[in-house]
């Protein structure tokens, strides 16, 4: 599956070779990617007038053409949505001054206005199926575009392995070196706690790791030069990344350690239950401390009695929320 997706990414990259910071960009020079541009002139014409609009039209073209050519079976695959969104984030990050931090902002600014026209277009059903698949990955929509671009660099190296090692040309003399390049990039991501300290980014690392192992097991033996493939390190958890806690995303605090996507999903569920309880605990402790100091100067024995009563109430409330 990944080989087909990587070939599709290479094909769309060739079509949109452009300068992201060129102020004169418009879709007249990229007619093949014009299909999902915004409607202008009272809905009578489609035209992309800037880099962001060209990229989203290219993204939609990429999704629809890939699924139309390869079948809907790919829609159920985790890496299809994740890798497609990595590509989109990387392309958006090429423009330095668009001010877009995540895909939620991009959706609101550039996609929202054209969806009402989609159902009138050819392949509208396929487009909507693709969009539904993307929408199921809501955790991707709020992720930082710059961080996603880092992960895309690793994906490109992995894609090179899949596309270079193929049945038409089994001679792949640079296979081991290209594999080492991917492993090195993966290690860089694994050592970056802004990546491994975030549940969602780490999930994509697991997907990359699985696809690399699949290449080693299923593809490498078909190509010369693919012997002695390097091994990926174990993916770090939040607890392994305490050396730079300031970079760890707030929403991932309180997660349980685990390996694999199932453990990550479980960790996210636990975090969603723990965070309200921890917030209640923190608020109650804060109130208890304030109460303590408000009694400063009064009888110490009375203060100890009140403190014990507060602690009992705190424990009771925390037990209730747990």
Coordinates of C-alpha atoms in Angstrom, one line a residue:
X1 CA 0.0 0.0 0.0
X2 CA 2.7 2.5 1.0
X3 CA 4.5 2.0 -2.3
X4 CA 1.4 3.2 -4.2
X5 CA 0.9 6.1 -1.9
X6 CA 4.6 7.2 -2.2
X7 CA 4.4 7.0 -6.0
X8 CA 1.3 9.2 -5.8
X9 CA 3.1 11.7 -3.6
X10 CA 6.1 11.9 -6.0
X11 CA 3.7 12.5 -8.9
X12 CA 1.8 15.4 -7.2
X13 CA 5.1 16.9 -6.1
X14 CA 6.2 17.1 -9.8
X15 CA 3.0 18.9 -10.7
X16 CA 3.3 21.6 -8.0
X17 CA 6.9 22.5 -8.3
X18 CA 6.4 26.2 -7.4
X19 CA 7.8 29.0 -5.3
X20 CA 5.7 29.2 -2.1
X21 CA 6.6 32.9 -1.5
X22 CA 5.9 34.1 -5.0
X23 CA 3.2 36.8 -4.6
X24 CA 2.0 36.4 -8.2
X25 CA 1.1 32.7 -8.0
X26 CA -2.3 31.7 -9.4
X27 CA -3.9 28.6 -10.8
X28 CA -3.7 29.6 -14.4
X29 CA -0.2 28.0 -14.5
X30 CA -1.5 24.8 -12.9
X31 CA -4.7 24.0 -14.7
X32 CA -4.5 20.3 -13.8
X33 CA -4.8 21.3 -10.2
X34 CA -7.6 23.8 -10.7
X35 CA -10.6 21.6 -9.9
X36 CA -10.9 22.3 -6.2
X37 CA -10.0 26.0 -6.3
X38 CA -12.5 28.5 -4.8
X39 CA -15.4 29.6 -6.9
X40 CA -15.3 33.3 -8.0
X41 CA -17.5 35.5 -10.2
X42 CA -20.7 34.4 -8.4
X43 CA -19.8 30.8 -8.6
X44 CA -19.2 30.8 -12.4
X45 CA -15.4 30.2 -12.3
X46 CA -12.9 28.4 -10.2
X47 CA -9.5 30.0 -9.6
X48 CA -6.8 29.8 -7.0
X49 CA -5.2 33.2 -6.3
X50 CA -2.4 32.2 -3.9
X51 CA -0.2 29.5 -2.7
X52 CA -2.5 28.2 0.0
X53 CA -5.4 27.8 -2.4
X54 CA -3.3 26.0 -5.0
X55 CA -2.0 23.6 -2.3
X56 CA -5.4 22.7 -1.0
X57 CA -6.7 22.1 -4.5
X58 CA -3.6 19.9 -5.2
X59 CA -4.3 18.1 -1.9
X60 CA -7.9 17.3 -2.8
X61 CA -6.8 16.3 -6.3
X62 CA -4.2 14.0 -4.8
X63 CA -6.8 12.3 -2.5
X64 CA -9.5 11.8 -5.1
X65 CA -7.2 10.6 -7.9
X66 CA -5.4 8.2 -5.6
X67 CA -8.6 6.6 -4.2
X68 CA -10.2 6.6 -7.7
X69 CA -7.2 4.7 -9.1
X70 CA -6.4 2.4 -6.2
X71 CA -9.8 1.6 -4.6
X72 CA -11.6 2.5 -1.4
X73 CA -9.8 -0.1 0.6
X74 CA -7.1 2.4 1.3
X75 CA -9.5 4.7 3.2
X76 CA -9.5 2.3 6.2
X77 CA -5.8 2.4 6.5
X78 CA -4.3 4.5 9.3
X79 CA -1.3 5.6 7.3
X80 CA -3.2 6.9 4.3
X81 CA -4.8 9.8 6.3
X82 CA -1.7 10.4 8.4
X83 CA 0.7 10.5 5.5
X84 CA -1.6 12.6 3.3
X85 CA -1.9 15.2 6.1
X86 CA 1.9 15.1 6.6
X87 CA 2.3 16.0 3.0
X88 CA -0.2 18.9 3.3
X89 CA 1.5 20.3 6.4
X90 CA 4.9 20.1 4.8
X91 CA 3.7 22.0 1.8
X92 CA 2.0 24.7 3.9
X93 CA 5.1 25.1 6.0
X94 CA 7.0 26.1 2.8
X95 CA 5.4 29.5 3.0
X96 CA 7.0 31.4 5.8
X97 CA 4.4 34.2 6.3
X98 CA 1.0 32.6 6.1
X99 CA 0.5 32.6 9.9
X100 CA -1.1 29.2 9.8
X101 CA -0.2 27.1 12.9
X102 CA -2.4 24.0 12.4
X103 CA -4.9 22.5 10.0
X104 CA -8.0 23.7 11.9
X105 CA -6.9 27.3 11.1
X106 CA -6.2 26.3 7.5
X107 CA -9.6 24.6 7.1
X108 CA -11.5 27.7 8.4
X109 CA -9.6 30.0 6.2
X110 CA -9.3 28.1 2.9
X111 CA -11.6 25.1 2.8
X112 CA -14.8 26.1 4.4
X113 CA -16.0 28.3 1.6
X114 CA -15.9 25.7 -1.2
X115 CA -17.5 22.6 0.3
X116 CA -21.0 23.7 -0.8
X117 CA -19.9 23.3 -4.4
X118 CA -18.3 19.9 -4.1
X119 CA -21.4 17.8 -4.5
X120 CA -21.9 19.3 -7.9
X121 CA -18.5 18.1 -9.1
X122 CA -17.4 14.8 -10.7
X123 CA -16.0 12.4 -8.1
X124 CA -17.9 14.2 -5.4
X125 CA -18.7 10.9 -3.7
X126 CA -15.0 9.9 -3.6
X127 CA -14.1 13.3 -2.3
X128 CA -16.6 13.1 0.5
X129 CA -15.3 9.6 1.4
X130 CA -11.7 11.0 1.6
X131 CA -12.9 13.9 3.7
X132 CA -14.7 11.6 6.1
X133 CA -11.5 9.5 6.5
X134 CA -9.6 12.7 7.3
X135 CA -12.3 13.9 9.7
X136 CA -11.9 10.7 11.7
X137 CA -8.3 11.8 12.5
X138 CA -9.3 14.8 14.5
X139 CA -6.2 14.6 16.6
X140 CA -4.2 15.6 13.5
X141 CA -6.1 18.8 12.9
X142 CA -4.7 20.7 15.9
X143 CA -1.2 19.5 15.5
X144 CA 1.6 22.0 14.8
X145 CA 2.4 22.3 11.1
X146 CA 6.1 22.9 11.8
X147 CA 6.3 19.7 13.9
X148 CA 4.4 17.7 11.3
X149 CA 6.9 18.9 8.6
X150 CA 9.7 17.4 10.6
X151 CA 8.0 14.0 10.5
X152 CA 7.3 14.4 6.8
X153 CA 11.1 14.5 6.1
X154 CA 11.3 11.0 7.6
X155 CA 8.4 9.9 5.5
X156 CA 10.1 11.1 2.3
X157 CA 13.1 9.0 3.2
X158 CA 11.0 6.0 3.8
X159 CA 9.1 6.5 0.6
X160 CA 12.4 6.5 -1.3
X161 CA 13.1 3.0 0.0
X162 CA 9.6 1.8 -1.2
X163 CA 9.8 3.4 -4.6
X164 CA 13.4 2.6 -5.4
X165 CA 13.0 -1.1 -4.5
X166 CA 10.5 -2.3 -7.1
X167 CA 9.9 -5.3 -9.4
X168 CA 10.9 -3.3 -12.5
X169 CA 14.4 -2.5 -11.2
X170 CA 15.5 -4.9 -8.4
X171 CA 19.0 -3.4 -8.5
X172 CA 19.2 -0.9 -5.6
X173 CA 22.8 -0.4 -4.7
X174 CA 22.1 2.5 -2.3
X175 CA 19.5 0.6 -0.3
X176 CA 21.4 0.2 2.9
X177 CA 22.6 3.8 2.9
X178 CA 19.1 5.1 2.2
X179 CA 17.8 2.9 5.0
X180 CA 20.4 4.4 7.4
X181 CA 19.4 7.9 6.4
X182 CA 15.8 7.1 7.4
X183 CA 16.9 5.5 10.7
X184 CA 19.0 8.6 11.4
X185 CA 16.1 10.9 10.8
X186 CA 13.8 8.7 12.8
X187 CA 16.3 8.9 15.7
X188 CA 16.3 12.7 15.5
X189 CA 12.6 12.7 15.9
X190 CA 12.7 10.2 18.7
X191 CA 15.2 12.4 20.6
X192 CA 13.0 15.4 20.2
X193 CA 10.6 15.5 23.1
X194 CA 8.3 18.0 21.4
X195 CA 7.6 14.9 19.2
X196 CA 7.8 12.0 21.6
X197 CA 6.2 14.0 24.4
X198 CA 3.0 14.3 22.3
X199 CA 0.6 11.5 22.0
X200 CA -0.4 12.3 18.5
X201 CA 3.0 12.8 17.0
X202 CA 4.3 9.6 18.7
X203 CA 1.4 7.7 17.1
X204 CA 2.7 8.7 13.7
X205 CA 6.2 7.5 14.7
X206 CA 4.7 4.0 15.4
X207 CA 3.1 4.1 11.9
X208 CA 6.5 4.9 10.3
X209 CA 8.2 2.2 12.4
X210 CA 5.7 -0.4 11.3
X211 CA 6.0 0.5 7.6
X212 CA 9.8 0.4 7.9
X213 CA 9.7 -3.1 9.4
X214 CA 7.3 -4.1 6.7
X215 CA 9.8 -3.0 4.1
X216 CA 12.6 -4.9 5.8
X217 CA 10.5 -8.1 5.9
X218 CA 8.6 -7.9 2.6
X219 CA 10.5 -5.7 0.2
X220 CA 14.2 -5.7 1.1
X221 CA 14.8 -9.3 0.1
X222 CA 13.7 -8.5 -3.5
X223 CA 16.4 -5.9 -4.1
X224 CA 20.1 -6.1 -4.2
X225 CA 21.9 -3.8 -1.7
X226 CA 19.3 -4.2 1.0
X227 CA 21.2 -6.5 3.3
X228 CA 22.1 -5.7 6.9
X229 CA 19.3 -3.2 7.3
X230 CA 19.7 -1.0 10.4
X231 CA 17.2 -1.3 13.2
X232 CA 15.0 1.5 14.6
X233 CA 15.2 2.4 18.3
X234 CA 12.3 1.9 20.6
X235 CA 10.0 4.9 20.6
X236 CA 10.3 7.0 23.7
X237 CA 7.4 7.7 25.9
X238 CA 6.6 10.9 27.8
X239 CA 8.3 9.5 30.8
X240 CA 11.5 9.0 28.8
X241 CA 11.4 12.6 27.7
X242 CA 11.5 14.4 31.1
X243 CA 14.8 16.0 30.1
X244 CA 12.9 18.7 28.3
X245 CA 9.4 18.9 29.9
X246 CA 8.8 22.5 28.9
X247 CA 8.3 21.3 25.3
X248 CA 5.8 18.5 26.2
X249 CA 2.2 19.3 25.2
X250 CA -0.1 20.1 28.1
X251 CA -2.8 17.8 26.8
X252 CA -0.5 14.8 27.1
X253 CA 0.3 15.2 30.8
X254 CA -1.0 12.4 32.9
X255 CA -0.9 9.8 30.0
X256 CA 0.0 6.2 30.7
X257 CA 3.2 4.8 29.2
X258 CA 2.7 2.2 26.5
X259 CA 4.0 0.9 23.2
X260 CA 1.9 0.7 20.0
X261 CA -1.1 2.5 18.8
X262 CA -3.5 0.6 21.1
X263 CA -1.5 1.7 24.1
X264 CA -1.5 5.2 22.9
X265 CA -5.3 5.3 22.5
X266 CA -5.7 3.8 26.0
X267 CA -3.3 6.4 27.3
X268 CA -5.3 9.2 25.8
X269 CA -8.5 7.8 27.3
X270 CA -6.9 7.6 30.7
X271 CA -5.6 11.1 30.4
X272 CA -9.1 12.4 29.6
X273 CA -10.3 10.9 32.8
X274 CA -7.4 11.9 35.0
X275 CA -7.1 15.5 33.9
X276 CA -10.5 16.7 35.4
X277 CA -9.7 14.9 38.6
X278 CA -6.2 16.4 38.8
X279 CA -7.7 19.9 38.1
X280 CA -10.2 19.4 40.9
X281 CA -7.4 18.2 43.2
X282 CA -5.2 21.2 42.3
X283 CA -8.1 23.7 42.9
X284 CA -9.0 22.2 46.2
X285 CA -5.4 22.2 47.4
X286 CA -5.1 25.8 46.3
X287 CA -8.2 26.7 48.3
X288 CA -6.9 24.7 51.3
X289 CA -3.6 26.6 51.2
X290 CA -5.4 30.0 51.0
X291 CA -7.6 28.9 53.9
X292 CA -4.6 28.0 55.9
X293 CA -3.0 31.4 55.5
X294 CA -6.3 33.1 56.2
X295 CA -6.2 31.6 59.7
X296 CA -2.6 32.8 60.3
X297 CA -2.4 34.4 63.8
X298 CA -5.3 32.4 65.3
X299 CA -5.1 29.4 67.6
X300 CA -2.7 26.8 66.1
X301 CA -4.7 23.9 67.4
X302 CA -7.8 25.3 65.7
X303 CA -5.8 25.6 62.4
X304 CA -4.7 22.0 62.6
X305 CA -8.3 20.9 63.1
X306 CA -9.5 22.9 60.0
X307 CA -6.5 21.6 58.0
X308 CA -7.4 18.0 58.8
X309 CA -11.0 18.6 57.8
X310 CA -9.9 20.2 54.5
X311 CA -7.6 17.3 53.7
X312 CA -10.5 14.8 54.3
X313 CA -12.7 16.8 52.0
X314 CA -10.0 16.9 49.3
X315 CA -9.5 13.1 49.4
X316 CA -13.2 12.5 49.3
X317 CA -13.7 14.7 46.2
X318 CA -10.7 13.2 44.4
X319 CA -12.0 9.7 45.1
X320 CA -15.3 10.7 43.7
X321 CA -13.8 12.0 40.4
X322 CA -11.5 9.0 40.0

